Structures are given as C-alpha cells and as structure tokens.
Amino acid sequence: MIRIQTSLFFSWWCALGWMVSSVAASGQEAPRVTYSLSGGDVTYLLKHKLHEVKGVAALAKGSVLEGRARLMADQGVQVMVRAAVQGFDSGNANRDQHMQEVMEAARHPFVTLKAVLERVDLPTTFPAQTTHLLKGQITLHGVTAPLQTPVTLEWQSAQSVTLRTRFTVSLEAFQIERPSLLMVKVDDRLEITAALTWQPMPLGGAPR
Amino acid sequence: MTVSLRLIGLSLLLGLGRVSLADESPPAAPALNLDFELLDQPVAPGLDFKAPLNLPRIEQQSKLRRKLLLAHQILGFTLLGSMTATTVLGHLNYYDQFEGGGYTQRYNIAHTSLAALSSALFATNGLLALVAPEPYKRPGRWDTARIHRIAMVGATVGMLTQIVLGPISASRIGYENQRSWAQAHLGLGYATYALTLTGALAYLF
C-alpha cells in the first residue's frame, strides 16, 4: 500500500515537473486579435512586347478576395489571403478567358498566400507606417513555393491598417504556360501587387 | 519519506533541466510555422463545388479552344495580307477601266482570284472563331474583344455584299451605269477592308 502511494505521488510530481517545463520551453500563447480584410485589391502585371496586361481582383466585387490576419501574443502576425482566379479582371474578356485557361481555373481555382510577420508592434501615434518582412508560401496553379517579401503597414488608426507589398514570381516555376501573341510569348515574370486593408473582427469571429 | 523527497527533487530537477538546457545551447533559427488555417473551406464564385465539375471536359475544351484560336490568329493575319492585296488590285483595276488607265484588263484576273481566296479565308476564319468552345464564360462588356467582334460582323456583311456586287459590276460592261456599280464595289471594298483592319488591330490591343 505504501509502495502504491509512493509511486502515485512520484508520478504526480513528475507530471507537474514536465508540465511546468513544457509551458516554459514552448512559449505557445493564445492569439490576441483577429483581423479580416475590409478593402483593397490584388493586381497582377504581365508584360508582352506589344503591351502590358494588368488584372485586378478587388474586394468590392464580392467574394473573389478573402483574408484573415491574427495578431499573436508574441506580437507575431499570421496572415492568410485567398483570391479566386476567376475574379481577376483585365478589362478584356478574351484575355481573362485565356488567363483562366492557362491557370486551369477549374482545377486550381484559387491563389493562396499564407505567411507570418515577426514582431508587429502597434504604433502609439497615428497615422504611422512600419516596414516588416513577410515570410511564407504562395500557392499558384496548384504549386506551392516559399515567398519572402518586404511589406509596409500603413496604420490609419489602431482599428485600420493597410498592408502593401509587391513581388514577382516566375510563371514557369509554377508550371503555367506562358500565353503568346503573334507567336511571341509574354515575359516569364509575373508581378503581383497587393494593397489590403484590415480591421479587427468582432469577438466570436475568430478562426480555428 | 527521504526516498520520496529525493524522487520529488529529481523529477523537478529533470523538468527544470529541460528549460536550463534550452537556455544554454545556442539559439537555433526558428522554423517558419505555417501550420494554421485562418479561412474557411472555399467556394469559388461561378464554380459550385457542391456539384461535381467535369474537369476532363473543361480541360479538353480549353485545349481545343487554344488550338482553334491559334489557327484563327494565324489565318487572320494571312487574311489581312490577302485582303490588302485584293483591295490594292481592285483599285488598280478600277483605275485601269474607269480613270484613264488604258482599259488593259491586266489586273482583272489577279483581283478576281485574290478576291475568291480572301472570301474563302474569311469564311474559314469566321468558322474557327464561331465553333471554338468556351469552357470559361465571361459576362459581356465593352472591351477590345467586343470591338473585334463588331468590326468582323460588319466586315462579314461587307464581304457577302462584295461577293454579289463584284460579278454584277463586271457584267455591266457596255452599260452606262457600269461605272456606278464599279464605284459602289470599290467603296464597299475599302469599307470592308477598313473594318477587317479595325478588327485585327483591336485584337492586338
């Protein structure tokens, strides 16, 4: 009986010791604030010898653009943005159709960005502007590749911030067939520009 | 009791030791943790994932459309070249017959042959565009694609009229109104060519 009591007591203290060390070592903390996309757009720019093609996916057009950002207790930010391929509008119906064909929009309907920002401190005065490095991955045409790009956060207030960034990707790296006109293919470089405005979500709207 | 205290102390030391060991070793670069999902399962606009997509059919139609429109592009510029030559020869033919060119008839056969070739190219090219499938539909709007279509519809009306007007004009040899028919044929020829050129340029931009 004494042996059982001793072993139980020992087990309990071991478990306590490991729990304390685990919490101290991992540093995991619950998220503080979740932001959702309230405005803005994502634009692609494709260059051909004859002209440039610019396509815009704007939040104002409905559910073509979605985004959430989560500010963690350690001041890091998790970001996820998703744009429907069909939602990009270049102003030319034929070009948009061709873009959807080369992007295989039926099979890969979305472009998704998932990334983190390290150490985002809320400014004390507004308006304010801060720069950070976005590190994550982008999924385009079913291919996922790492992405690292500088971003600028323009703080209109504590309740509204606009994220701006610009980066280029290679069409061939994402296995996208380069369209051609007059037998001349477009440039391999696809420039993506994002200007996204975020606002805190009401309580109860936090994602999993 | 002494044994119990020793065991408690040992377990605590083991637990704290895990923290202390982590503090002593040089900090490794933190791995990027992207194991999170902030958005719900997507439903694409226009593509209802609740109903199964016929992906093989869509992809087959896309490939066919690409081939047909590539042929349309190549044939279109060939047509433009042919129509340019037809129009130039038509004007030379009119000059030869009605503007003091000597009425040699030396441009007649070339103009007629090129007109026939242009008509065949025009019809074939139009068919290529009409039969090309559209797996990804887009709502109609005022853009260069619409200008291209409107211009080509106008050019089609012009071509059909020219096919009738040309032979009528040629058959009026000796009649007083042959010149009038020839002028109408010439004018409509230029208009048809201009519409075709507009359609081609709109496509480029």
mmCIF file of C-alpha atoms in Angstrom:
data_model
loop_
_atom_site.group_PDB
_atom_site.id
_atom_site.type_symbol
_atom_site.label_atom_id
_atom_site.label_comp_id
_atom_site.label_asym_id
_atom_site.label_seq_id
_atom_site.Cartn_x
_atom_site.Cartn_y
_atom_site.Cartn_z
ATOM 1 C CA MET A 1 0.000 0.000 0.000
ATOM 2 C CA ILE A 2 2.796 2.344 0.931
ATOM 3 C CA ARG A 3 4.581 1.453 -2.351
ATOM 4 C CA ILE A 4 1.470 2.293 -4.427
ATOM 5 C CA GLN A 5 1.059 5.601 -2.645
ATOM 6 C CA THR A 6 4.728 6.422 -3.187
ATOM 7 C CA SER A 7 4.677 5.617 -6.869
ATOM 8 C CA LEU A 8 1.485 7.639 -7.421
ATOM 9 C CA PHE A 9 2.957 10.580 -5.562
ATOM 10 C CA PHE A 10 6.151 10.322 -7.578
ATOM 11 C CA SER A 11 4.204 10.147 -10.859
ATOM 12 C CA TRP A 12 2.202 13.212 -9.943
ATOM 13 C CA TRP A 13 5.310 15.279 -9.234
ATOM 14 C CA CYS A 14 6.983 14.078 -12.418
ATOM 15 C CA ALA A 15 3.967 15.121 -14.414
ATOM 16 C CA LEU A 16 3.917 18.501 -12.706
ATOM 17 C CA GLY A 17 7.608 18.989 -13.380
ATOM 18 C CA TRP A 18 7.243 18.190 -17.077
ATOM 19 C CA MET A 19 4.161 20.392 -17.443
ATOM 20 C CA VAL A 20 5.918 23.382 -15.945
ATOM 21 C CA SER A 21 8.968 22.880 -18.157
ATOM 22 C CA SER A 22 6.868 22.336 -21.264
ATOM 23 C CA VAL A 23 4.973 25.556 -20.862
ATOM 24 C CA ALA A 24 8.130 27.486 -20.111
ATOM 25 C CA ALA A 25 10.072 25.972 -23.031
ATOM 26 C CA SER A 26 7.477 26.142 -25.817
ATOM 27 C CA GLY A 27 6.298 29.729 -25.346
ATOM 28 C CA GLN A 28 2.926 28.987 -27.039
ATOM 29 C CA GLU A 29 0.345 31.641 -26.309
ATOM 30 C CA ALA A 30 -3.202 32.296 -27.395
ATOM 31 C CA PRO A 31 -3.883 34.838 -30.228
ATOM 32 C CA ARG A 32 -4.845 38.356 -29.165
ATOM 33 C CA VAL A 33 -6.713 39.933 -32.083
ATOM 34 C CA THR A 34 -8.011 38.650 -35.422
ATOM 35 C CA TYR A 35 -8.276 40.967 -38.409
ATOM 36 C CA SER A 36 -10.333 40.499 -41.534
ATOM 37 C CA LEU A 37 -9.999 42.056 -44.941
ATOM 38 C CA SER A 38 -12.167 45.145 -45.249
ATOM 39 C CA GLY A 39 -10.907 46.593 -48.514
ATOM 40 C CA GLY A 40 -8.226 46.679 -51.150
ATOM 41 C CA ASP A 41 -7.169 44.584 -54.096
ATOM 42 C CA VAL A 42 -4.559 42.272 -55.571
ATOM 43 C CA THR A 43 -3.176 43.065 -59.023
ATOM 44 C CA TYR A 44 -1.082 41.070 -61.462
ATOM 45 C CA LEU A 45 1.029 42.606 -64.196
ATOM 46 C CA LEU A 46 2.119 40.636 -67.221
ATOM 47 C CA LYS A 47 4.360 42.116 -69.903
ATOM 48 C CA HIS A 48 4.409 41.411 -73.604
ATOM 49 C CA LYS A 49 6.460 43.166 -76.277
ATOM 50 C CA LEU A 50 3.278 44.766 -77.640
ATOM 51 C CA HIS A 51 1.581 45.730 -74.404
ATOM 52 C CA GLU A 52 1.109 45.130 -70.697
ATOM 53 C CA VAL A 53 -1.769 43.238 -69.154
ATOM 54 C CA LYS A 54 -2.969 44.218 -65.728
ATOM 55 C CA GLY A 55 -5.633 42.194 -63.922
ATOM 56 C CA VAL A 56 -7.265 43.259 -60.677
ATOM 57 C CA ALA A 57 -9.132 41.253 -58.051
ATOM 58 C CA ALA A 58 -10.905 43.730 -55.795
ATOM 59 C CA LEU A 59 -12.738 43.047 -52.557
ATOM 60 C CA ALA A 60 -15.529 45.362 -53.669
ATOM 61 C CA LYS A 61 -16.504 42.808 -56.318
ATOM 62 C CA GLY A 62 -17.710 40.232 -53.823
ATOM 63 C CA SER A 63 -16.142 37.069 -52.544
ATOM 64 C CA VAL A 64 -13.259 36.955 -55.021
ATOM 65 C CA LEU A 65 -10.856 38.075 -52.316
ATOM 66 C CA GLU A 66 -10.698 36.820 -48.713
ATOM 67 C CA GLY A 67 -8.209 37.437 -45.961
ATOM 68 C CA ARG A 68 -7.602 36.977 -42.251
ATOM 69 C CA ALA A 69 -4.733 38.016 -40.048
ATOM 70 C CA ARG A 70 -4.137 37.001 -36.472
ATOM 71 C CA LEU A 71 -2.025 39.020 -34.063
ATOM 72 C CA MET A 72 -0.407 36.640 -31.604
ATOM 73 C CA ALA A 73 0.584 37.379 -28.022
ATOM 74 C CA ASP A 74 4.269 37.383 -29.005
ATOM 75 C CA GLN A 75 3.484 40.275 -31.444
ATOM 76 C CA GLY A 76 3.854 37.948 -34.429
ATOM 77 C CA VAL A 77 1.147 38.008 -37.093
ATOM 78 C CA GLN A 78 -0.246 35.099 -39.077
ATOM 79 C CA VAL A 79 -1.715 36.074 -42.436
ATOM 80 C CA MET A 80 -3.769 34.184 -44.974
ATOM 81 C CA VAL A 81 -5.116 35.693 -48.200
ATOM 82 C CA ARG A 82 -7.013 33.881 -50.916
ATOM 83 C CA ALA A 83 -8.059 35.223 -54.335
ATOM 84 C CA ALA A 84 -10.246 33.419 -56.861
ATOM 85 C CA VAL A 85 -8.566 33.142 -60.266
ATOM 86 C CA GLN A 86 -11.886 33.901 -61.957
ATOM 87 C CA GLY A 87 -12.071 37.144 -60.040
ATOM 88 C CA PHE A 88 -9.168 38.834 -61.823
ATOM 89 C CA ASP A 89 -10.395 41.391 -64.343
ATOM 90 C CA SER A 90 -8.031 42.712 -67.013
ATOM 91 C CA GLY A 91 -10.691 44.727 -68.810
ATOM 92 C CA ASN A 92 -10.633 42.307 -71.760
ATOM 93 C CA ALA A 93 -12.946 39.291 -71.778
ATOM 94 C CA ASN A 94 -10.770 37.276 -74.173
ATOM 95 C CA ARG A 95 -7.645 37.782 -72.118
ATOM 96 C CA ASP A 96 -9.442 36.847 -68.913
ATOM 97 C CA GLN A 97 -10.709 33.664 -70.527
ATOM 98 C CA HIS A 98 -7.222 32.839 -71.766
ATOM 99 C CA MET A 99 -5.779 33.555 -68.335
ATOM 100 C CA GLN A 100 -8.255 31.124 -66.757
ATOM 101 C CA GLU A 101 -7.364 28.505 -69.348
ATOM 102 C CA VAL A 102 -3.605 28.689 -68.726
ATOM 103 C CA MET A 103 -4.188 28.840 -64.969
ATOM 104 C CA GLU A 104 -6.552 25.831 -65.251
ATOM 105 C CA ALA A 105 -9.002 27.712 -63.065
ATOM 106 C CA ALA A 106 -11.397 24.764 -62.847
ATOM 107 C CA ARG A 107 -8.712 22.578 -61.301
ATOM 108 C CA HIS A 108 -6.909 25.298 -59.316
ATOM 109 C CA PRO A 109 -9.489 27.985 -58.631
ATOM 110 C CA PHE A 110 -7.512 29.969 -56.054
ATOM 111 C CA VAL A 111 -4.267 31.768 -55.449
ATOM 112 C CA THR A 112 -3.395 31.479 -51.768
ATOM 113 C CA LEU A 113 -0.843 33.244 -49.636
ATOM 114 C CA LYS A 114 -0.017 32.021 -46.130
ATOM 115 C CA ALA A 115 2.648 33.871 -44.210
ATOM 116 C CA VAL A 116 3.852 35.284 -40.936
ATOM 117 C CA LEU A 117 5.150 38.662 -39.858
ATOM 118 C CA GLU A 118 7.531 38.745 -36.955
ATOM 119 C CA ARG A 119 7.159 41.320 -34.222
ATOM 120 C CA VAL A 120 4.487 43.801 -35.265
ATOM 121 C CA ASP A 121 4.211 46.471 -32.603
ATOM 122 C CA LEU A 122 1.119 48.644 -32.536
ATOM 123 C CA PRO A 123 2.189 52.266 -33.072
ATOM 124 C CA THR A 124 1.487 54.738 -30.327
ATOM 125 C CA THR A 125 0.537 57.599 -32.640
ATOM 126 C CA PHE A 126 -1.445 57.625 -35.898
ATOM 127 C CA PRO A 127 -1.121 57.756 -38.798
ATOM 128 C CA ALA A 128 2.023 55.690 -38.811
ATOM 129 C CA GLN A 129 3.991 53.479 -41.174
ATOM 130 C CA THR A 130 6.108 50.448 -40.373
ATOM 131 C CA THR A 131 8.024 48.020 -42.552
ATOM 132 C CA HIS A 132 8.382 44.299 -41.998
ATOM 133 C CA LEU A 133 9.424 41.126 -43.760
ATOM 134 C CA LEU A 134 6.674 38.741 -44.792
ATOM 135 C CA LYS A 135 7.766 35.120 -44.798
ATOM 136 C CA GLY A 136 5.561 32.350 -46.012
ATOM 137 C CA GLN A 137 4.398 30.494 -49.069
ATOM 138 C CA ILE A 138 2.290 31.142 -52.115
ATOM 139 C CA THR A 139 0.170 28.542 -53.889
ATOM 140 C CA LEU A 140 -0.466 29.230 -57.557
ATOM 141 C CA HIS A 141 -1.680 26.781 -60.209
ATOM 142 C CA GLY A 142 -1.506 24.000 -57.621
ATOM 143 C CA VAL A 143 2.202 24.638 -56.959
ATOM 144 C CA THR A 144 3.388 25.894 -53.557
ATOM 145 C CA ALA A 145 6.621 27.823 -53.253
ATOM 146 C CA PRO A 146 8.270 29.801 -50.466
ATOM 147 C CA LEU A 147 7.904 33.538 -50.527
ATOM 148 C CA GLN A 148 9.699 36.325 -48.724
ATOM 149 C CA THR A 149 8.863 39.939 -49.424
ATOM 150 C CA PRO A 150 9.060 43.277 -47.622
ATOM 151 C CA VAL A 151 5.723 44.774 -46.657
ATOM 152 C CA THR A 152 4.665 48.193 -45.477
ATOM 153 C CA LEU A 153 1.954 48.598 -42.879
ATOM 154 C CA GLU A 154 0.159 51.931 -43.066
ATOM 155 C CA TRP A 155 -1.688 52.473 -39.826
ATOM 156 C CA GLN A 156 -4.643 54.810 -40.213
ATOM 157 C CA SER A 157 -5.634 54.008 -36.635
ATOM 158 C CA ALA A 158 -5.439 51.109 -34.218
ATOM 159 C CA GLN A 159 -8.580 49.768 -35.926
ATOM 160 C CA SER A 160 -7.447 50.051 -39.528
ATOM 161 C CA VAL A 161 -4.211 49.140 -41.237
ATOM 162 C CA THR A 162 -3.273 48.765 -44.887
ATOM 163 C CA LEU A 163 -0.701 46.230 -45.967
ATOM 164 C CA ARG A 164 1.215 46.990 -49.167
ATOM 165 C CA THR A 165 3.647 44.732 -50.916
ATOM 166 C CA ARG A 166 4.974 43.908 -54.356
ATOM 167 C CA PHE A 167 6.806 40.806 -55.526
ATOM 168 C CA THR A 168 7.435 38.838 -58.695
ATOM 169 C CA VAL A 169 7.071 35.156 -59.448
ATOM 170 C CA SER A 170 8.094 33.032 -62.396
ATOM 171 C CA LEU A 171 5.268 31.606 -64.482
ATOM 172 C CA GLU A 172 7.337 28.602 -65.491
ATOM 173 C CA ALA A 173 8.297 27.903 -61.875
ATOM 174 C CA PHE A 174 4.588 27.445 -61.199
ATOM 175 C CA GLN A 175 4.166 25.344 -64.363
ATOM 176 C CA ILE A 176 1.987 27.972 -66.012
ATOM 177 C CA GLU A 177 2.018 28.003 -69.810
ATOM 178 C CA ARG A 178 3.095 31.443 -70.989
ATOM 179 C CA PRO A 179 0.462 32.927 -73.347
ATOM 180 C CA SER A 180 1.631 34.291 -76.675
ATOM 181 C CA LEU A 181 0.516 36.881 -79.183
ATOM 182 C CA LEU A 182 1.821 36.956 -82.735
ATOM 183 C CA MET A 183 3.994 33.951 -81.835
ATOM 184 C CA VAL A 184 5.765 35.977 -79.149
ATOM 185 C CA LYS A 185 5.371 34.739 -75.571
ATOM 186 C CA VAL A 186 4.771 37.016 -72.608
ATOM 187 C CA ASP A 187 7.569 37.611 -70.115
ATOM 188 C CA ASP A 188 8.128 34.845 -67.584
ATOM 189 C CA ARG A 189 7.935 37.350 -64.740
ATOM 190 C CA LEU A 190 4.541 37.960 -63.171
ATOM 191 C CA GLU A 191 4.445 40.962 -60.887
ATOM 192 C CA ILE A 192 1.920 40.843 -58.057
ATOM 193 C CA THR A 193 0.949 43.926 -56.096
ATOM 194 C CA ALA A 194 -1.281 43.886 -53.045
ATOM 195 C CA ALA A 195 -2.876 46.742 -51.149
ATOM 196 C CA LEU A 196 -5.066 45.211 -48.450
ATOM 197 C CA THR A 197 -6.890 46.990 -45.647
ATOM 198 C CA TRP A 198 -7.595 45.126 -42.418
ATOM 199 C CA GLN A 199 -9.909 45.758 -39.493
ATOM 200 C CA PRO A 200 -10.328 43.822 -36.245
ATOM 201 C CA MET A 201 -13.057 41.218 -36.251
ATOM 202 C CA PRO A 202 -15.779 41.314 -33.610
ATOM 203 C CA LEU A 203 -15.496 38.790 -30.775
ATOM 204 C CA GLY A 204 -16.653 35.329 -31.692
ATOM 205 C CA GLY A 205 -15.454 35.627 -35.251
ATOM 206 C CA ALA A 206 -12.003 34.135 -34.636
ATOM 207 C CA PRO A 207 -10.924 31.280 -36.936
ATOM 208 C CA ARG A 208 -9.784 27.894 -35.773
ATOM 209 C CA MET B 1 9.916 9.621 3.273
ATOM 210 C CA THR B 2 13.503 10.514 2.463
ATOM 211 C CA VAL B 3 13.232 8.427 -0.688
ATOM 212 C CA SER B 4 10.041 10.293 -1.669
ATOM 213 C CA LEU B 5 11.648 13.675 -1.187
ATOM 214 C CA ARG B 6 14.620 12.614 -3.250
ATOM 215 C CA LEU B 7 12.330 11.414 -6.033
ATOM 216 C CA ILE B 8 10.384 14.684 -5.968
ATOM 217 C CA GLY B 9 13.574 16.667 -6.152
ATOM 218 C CA LEU B 10 14.849 14.553 -9.016
ATOM 219 C CA SER B 11 11.676 14.989 -11.068
ATOM 220 C CA LEU B 12 11.693 18.735 -10.539
ATOM 221 C CA LEU B 13 15.323 18.937 -11.493
ATOM 222 C CA LEU B 14 14.651 16.925 -14.630
ATOM 223 C CA GLY B 15 11.846 19.286 -15.559
ATOM 224 C CA LEU B 16 13.798 22.437 -14.861
ATOM 225 C CA GLY B 17 16.841 20.934 -16.519
ATOM 226 C CA ARG B 18 14.907 20.855 -19.775
ATOM 227 C CA VAL B 19 14.464 24.607 -19.567
ATOM 228 C CA SER B 20 18.030 25.266 -18.483
ATOM 229 C CA LEU B 21 19.451 23.093 -21.242
ATOM 230 C CA ALA B 22 17.399 25.058 -23.765
ATOM 231 C CA ASP B 23 18.792 28.307 -22.394
ATOM 232 C CA GLU B 24 22.402 27.183 -22.514
ATOM 233 C CA SER B 25 22.516 25.839 -26.098
ATOM 234 C CA PRO B 26 22.936 28.411 -28.881
ATOM 235 C CA PRO B 27 19.506 29.506 -30.154
ATOM 236 C CA ALA B 28 18.663 27.853 -33.447
ATOM 237 C CA ALA B 29 16.883 29.824 -36.159
ATOM 238 C CA PRO B 30 13.160 29.399 -35.509
ATOM 239 C CA ALA B 31 11.495 27.304 -38.185
ATOM 240 C CA LEU B 32 8.687 29.008 -40.088
ATOM 241 C CA ASN B 33 5.452 27.684 -38.643
ATOM 242 C CA LEU B 34 2.740 27.836 -41.270
ATOM 243 C CA ASP B 35 0.604 25.185 -39.676
ATOM 244 C CA PHE B 36 -2.522 27.296 -39.394
ATOM 245 C CA GLU B 37 -5.744 27.844 -41.331
ATOM 246 C CA LEU B 38 -7.427 31.201 -40.988
ATOM 247 C CA LEU B 39 -10.044 30.866 -43.735
ATOM 248 C CA ASP B 40 -13.000 28.525 -44.167
ATOM 249 C CA GLN B 41 -13.245 25.946 -46.934
ATOM 250 C CA PRO B 42 -13.588 27.947 -50.150
ATOM 251 C CA VAL B 43 -16.471 28.020 -52.564
ATOM 252 C CA ALA B 44 -15.309 29.603 -55.813
ATOM 253 C CA PRO B 45 -17.604 32.155 -57.423
ATOM 254 C CA GLY B 46 -19.111 30.699 -60.547
ATOM 255 C CA LEU B 47 -17.766 27.240 -59.752
ATOM 256 C CA ASP B 48 -20.067 25.419 -57.376
ATOM 257 C CA PHE B 49 -18.071 22.715 -55.693
ATOM 258 C CA LYS B 50 -21.252 21.242 -54.352
ATOM 259 C CA ALA B 51 -21.901 19.978 -57.860
ATOM 260 C CA PRO B 52 -19.109 17.859 -59.371
ATOM 261 C CA LEU B 53 -17.046 19.619 -62.042
ATOM 262 C CA ASN B 54 -16.432 17.798 -65.294
ATOM 263 C CA LEU B 55 -12.734 18.649 -65.229
ATOM 264 C CA PRO B 56 -11.655 16.414 -68.137
ATOM 265 C CA ARG B 57 -14.321 18.032 -70.332
ATOM 266 C CA ILE B 58 -13.324 21.545 -69.306
ATOM 267 C CA GLU B 59 -9.658 20.808 -69.966
ATOM 268 C CA GLN B 60 -10.407 19.177 -73.308
ATOM 269 C CA GLN B 61 -12.453 22.198 -74.350
ATOM 270 C CA SER B 62 -9.677 24.535 -73.199
ATOM 271 C CA LYS B 63 -7.091 22.725 -75.342
ATOM 272 C CA LEU B 64 -9.392 22.705 -78.361
ATOM 273 C CA ARG B 65 -10.170 26.378 -77.911
ATOM 274 C CA ARG B 66 -6.459 27.226 -77.758
ATOM 275 C CA LYS B 67 -5.772 25.321 -80.989
ATOM 276 C CA LEU B 68 -8.720 26.869 -82.808
ATOM 277 C CA LEU B 69 -7.903 30.396 -81.690
ATOM 278 C CA LEU B 70 -4.228 29.976 -82.582
ATOM 279 C CA ALA B 71 -5.294 28.892 -86.074
ATOM 280 C CA HIS B 72 -7.722 31.833 -86.110
ATOM 281 C CA GLN B 73 -4.879 34.214 -85.272
ATOM 282 C CA ILE B 74 -2.561 32.834 -87.971
ATOM 283 C CA LEU B 75 -5.289 32.695 -90.576
ATOM 284 C CA GLY B 76 -6.462 36.156 -89.579
ATOM 285 C CA PHE B 77 -3.175 37.793 -90.442
ATOM 286 C CA THR B 78 -2.958 35.773 -93.639
ATOM 287 C CA LEU B 79 -6.432 37.049 -94.480
ATOM 288 C CA LEU B 80 -5.365 40.611 -93.764
ATOM 289 C CA GLY B 81 -2.487 40.236 -96.199
ATOM 290 C CA SER B 82 -4.753 38.716 -98.816
ATOM 291 C CA MET B 83 -7.359 41.450 -98.420
ATOM 292 C CA THR B 84 -4.708 44.141 -98.649
ATOM 293 C CA ALA B 85 -3.548 42.719 -101.960
ATOM 294 C CA THR B 86 -7.165 42.297 -103.163
ATOM 295 C CA THR B 87 -8.027 45.891 -102.318
ATOM 296 C CA VAL B 88 -4.903 47.289 -103.975
ATOM 297 C CA LEU B 89 -5.514 45.254 -107.122
ATOM 298 C CA GLY B 90 -9.174 46.244 -107.049
ATOM 299 C CA HIS B 91 -8.267 49.900 -107.010
ATOM 300 C CA LEU B 92 -5.749 49.403 -109.819
ATOM 301 C CA ASN B 93 -8.438 47.530 -111.769
ATOM 302 C CA TYR B 94 -10.906 50.404 -111.290
ATOM 303 C CA TYR B 95 -8.264 52.940 -112.330
ATOM 304 C CA ASP B 96 -7.388 50.826 -115.350
ATOM 305 C CA GLN B 97 -11.027 50.658 -116.505
ATOM 306 C CA PHE B 98 -12.549 53.985 -115.443
ATOM 307 C CA GLU B 99 -9.835 56.544 -114.680
ATOM 308 C CA GLY B 100 -7.830 56.549 -117.885
ATOM 309 C CA GLY B 101 -5.662 53.526 -117.153
ATOM 310 C CA GLY B 102 -5.985 52.289 -120.685
ATOM 311 C CA TYR B 103 -8.594 49.598 -120.117
ATOM 312 C CA THR B 104 -5.954 46.861 -120.383
ATOM 313 C CA GLN B 105 -7.837 44.475 -118.044
ATOM 314 C CA ARG B 106 -4.451 43.303 -116.799
ATOM 315 C CA TYR B 107 -5.494 43.402 -113.137
ATOM 316 C CA ASN B 108 -8.812 41.680 -113.610
ATOM 317 C CA ILE B 109 -7.833 38.038 -113.198
ATOM 318 C CA ALA B 110 -5.468 38.722 -110.289
ATOM 319 C CA HIS B 111 -8.094 40.765 -108.486
ATOM 320 C CA THR B 112 -10.799 38.150 -109.040
ATOM 321 C CA SER B 113 -8.524 35.313 -107.890
ATOM 322 C CA LEU B 114 -7.408 37.127 -104.768
ATOM 323 C CA ALA B 115 -10.992 38.130 -104.013
ATOM 324 C CA ALA B 116 -12.005 34.462 -104.149
ATOM 325 C CA LEU B 117 -9.073 33.497 -101.900
ATOM 326 C CA SER B 118 -9.916 36.286 -99.426
ATOM 327 C CA SER B 119 -13.541 35.180 -99.312
ATOM 328 C CA ALA B 120 -12.544 31.576 -98.574
ATOM 329 C CA LEU B 121 -10.068 32.648 -95.886
ATOM 330 C CA PHE B 122 -12.651 34.973 -94.372
ATOM 331 C CA ALA B 123 -15.308 32.254 -94.175
ATOM 332 C CA THR B 124 -12.889 29.694 -92.724
ATOM 333 C CA ASN B 125 -11.560 32.113 -90.153
ATOM 334 C CA GLY B 126 -15.027 33.108 -89.086
ATOM 335 C CA LEU B 127 -15.990 29.480 -88.617
ATOM 336 C CA LEU B 128 -12.917 28.828 -86.467
ATOM 337 C CA ALA B 129 -13.971 31.584 -84.093
ATOM 338 C CA LEU B 130 -17.618 30.534 -84.035
ATOM 339 C CA VAL B 131 -17.007 26.851 -83.277
ATOM 340 C CA ALA B 132 -14.327 27.437 -80.622
ATOM 341 C CA PRO B 133 -15.794 26.236 -77.278
ATOM 342 C CA GLU B 134 -15.906 28.497 -74.223
ATOM 343 C CA PRO B 135 -15.306 26.443 -71.081
ATOM 344 C CA TYR B 136 -14.781 29.609 -69.025
ATOM 345 C CA LYS B 137 -17.541 32.086 -69.664
ATOM 346 C CA ARG B 138 -17.271 35.764 -69.056
ATOM 347 C CA PRO B 139 -20.106 38.316 -68.919
ATOM 348 C CA GLY B 140 -20.303 40.599 -71.978
ATOM 349 C CA ARG B 141 -18.691 44.024 -71.707
ATOM 350 C CA TRP B 142 -17.399 46.865 -73.829
ATOM 351 C CA ASP B 143 -13.773 45.945 -74.446
ATOM 352 C CA THR B 144 -11.425 45.354 -77.383
ATOM 353 C CA ALA B 145 -12.774 41.809 -77.761
ATOM 354 C CA ARG B 146 -16.273 43.215 -78.411
ATOM 355 C CA ILE B 147 -14.897 45.830 -80.823
ATOM 356 C CA HIS B 148 -13.157 42.992 -82.688
ATOM 357 C CA ARG B 149 -16.430 41.055 -82.959
ATOM 358 C CA ILE B 150 -18.494 44.063 -84.056
ATOM 359 C CA ALA B 151 -15.898 45.021 -86.673
ATOM 360 C CA MET B 152 -15.796 41.476 -88.010
ATOM 361 C CA VAL B 153 -19.590 41.246 -88.193
ATOM 362 C CA GLY B 154 -19.549 44.439 -90.249
ATOM 363 C CA ALA B 155 -16.758 43.048 -92.423
ATOM 364 C CA THR B 156 -18.783 39.864 -92.941
ATOM 365 C CA VAL B 157 -21.750 41.858 -94.243
ATOM 366 C CA GLY B 158 -19.349 43.766 -96.489
ATOM 367 C CA MET B 159 -17.727 40.594 -97.823
ATOM 368 C CA LEU B 160 -21.072 38.976 -98.610
ATOM 369 C CA THR B 161 -22.219 42.118 -100.414
ATOM 370 C CA GLN B 162 -18.951 42.300 -102.350
ATOM 371 C CA ILE B 163 -19.302 38.708 -103.496
ATOM 372 C CA VAL B 164 -22.581 39.781 -105.136
ATOM 373 C CA LEU B 165 -21.502 43.274 -106.200
ATOM 374 C CA GLY B 166 -18.246 42.245 -107.856
ATOM 375 C CA PRO B 167 -19.721 39.962 -110.535
ATOM 376 C CA ILE B 168 -22.634 42.390 -111.117
ATOM 377 C CA SER B 169 -20.148 45.217 -111.651
ATOM 378 C CA ALA B 170 -18.121 43.091 -114.067
ATOM 379 C CA SER B 171 -21.225 42.077 -116.009
ATOM 380 C CA ARG B 172 -22.222 45.689 -116.697
ATOM 381 C CA ILE B 173 -19.612 46.148 -119.444
ATOM 382 C CA GLY B 174 -21.080 48.408 -122.099
ATOM 383 C CA TYR B 175 -23.840 49.759 -119.892
ATOM 384 C CA GLU B 176 -23.922 53.387 -118.831
ATOM 385 C CA ASN B 177 -24.229 52.543 -115.169
ATOM 386 C CA GLN B 178 -21.208 50.222 -115.091
ATOM 387 C CA ARG B 179 -19.100 52.973 -113.569
ATOM 388 C CA SER B 180 -21.643 53.489 -110.787
ATOM 389 C CA TRP B 181 -21.630 49.799 -109.962
ATOM 390 C CA ALA B 182 -17.837 49.804 -110.045
ATOM 391 C CA GLN B 183 -17.693 52.784 -107.694
ATOM 392 C CA ALA B 184 -20.044 51.109 -105.271
ATOM 393 C CA HIS B 185 -17.917 47.948 -105.412
ATOM 394 C CA LEU B 186 -14.756 49.976 -104.837
ATOM 395 C CA GLY B 187 -16.196 51.978 -101.954
ATOM 396 C CA LEU B 188 -17.598 48.936 -100.239
ATOM 397 C CA GLY B 189 -14.283 47.169 -100.783
ATOM 398 C CA TYR B 190 -12.451 49.901 -98.883
ATOM 399 C CA ALA B 191 -15.054 49.882 -96.116
ATOM 400 C CA THR B 192 -14.823 46.112 -95.746
ATOM 401 C CA TYR B 193 -11.046 46.285 -95.654
ATOM 402 C CA ALA B 194 -11.152 49.054 -93.033
ATOM 403 C CA LEU B 195 -13.487 47.003 -90.829
ATOM 404 C CA THR B 196 -11.232 43.950 -91.129
ATOM 405 C CA LEU B 197 -8.175 46.030 -90.275
ATOM 406 C CA THR B 198 -10.003 47.532 -87.286
ATOM 407 C CA GLY B 199 -10.901 44.057 -86.081
ATOM 408 C CA ALA B 200 -7.283 42.901 -86.361
ATOM 409 C CA LEU B 201 -5.854 45.962 -84.595
ATOM 410 C CA ALA B 202 -8.437 45.750 -81.822
ATOM 411 C CA TYR B 203 -7.359 42.157 -81.232
ATOM 412 C CA LEU B 204 -3.758 43.262 -80.880
ATOM 413 C CA PHE B 205 -4.560 45.775 -78.166
#
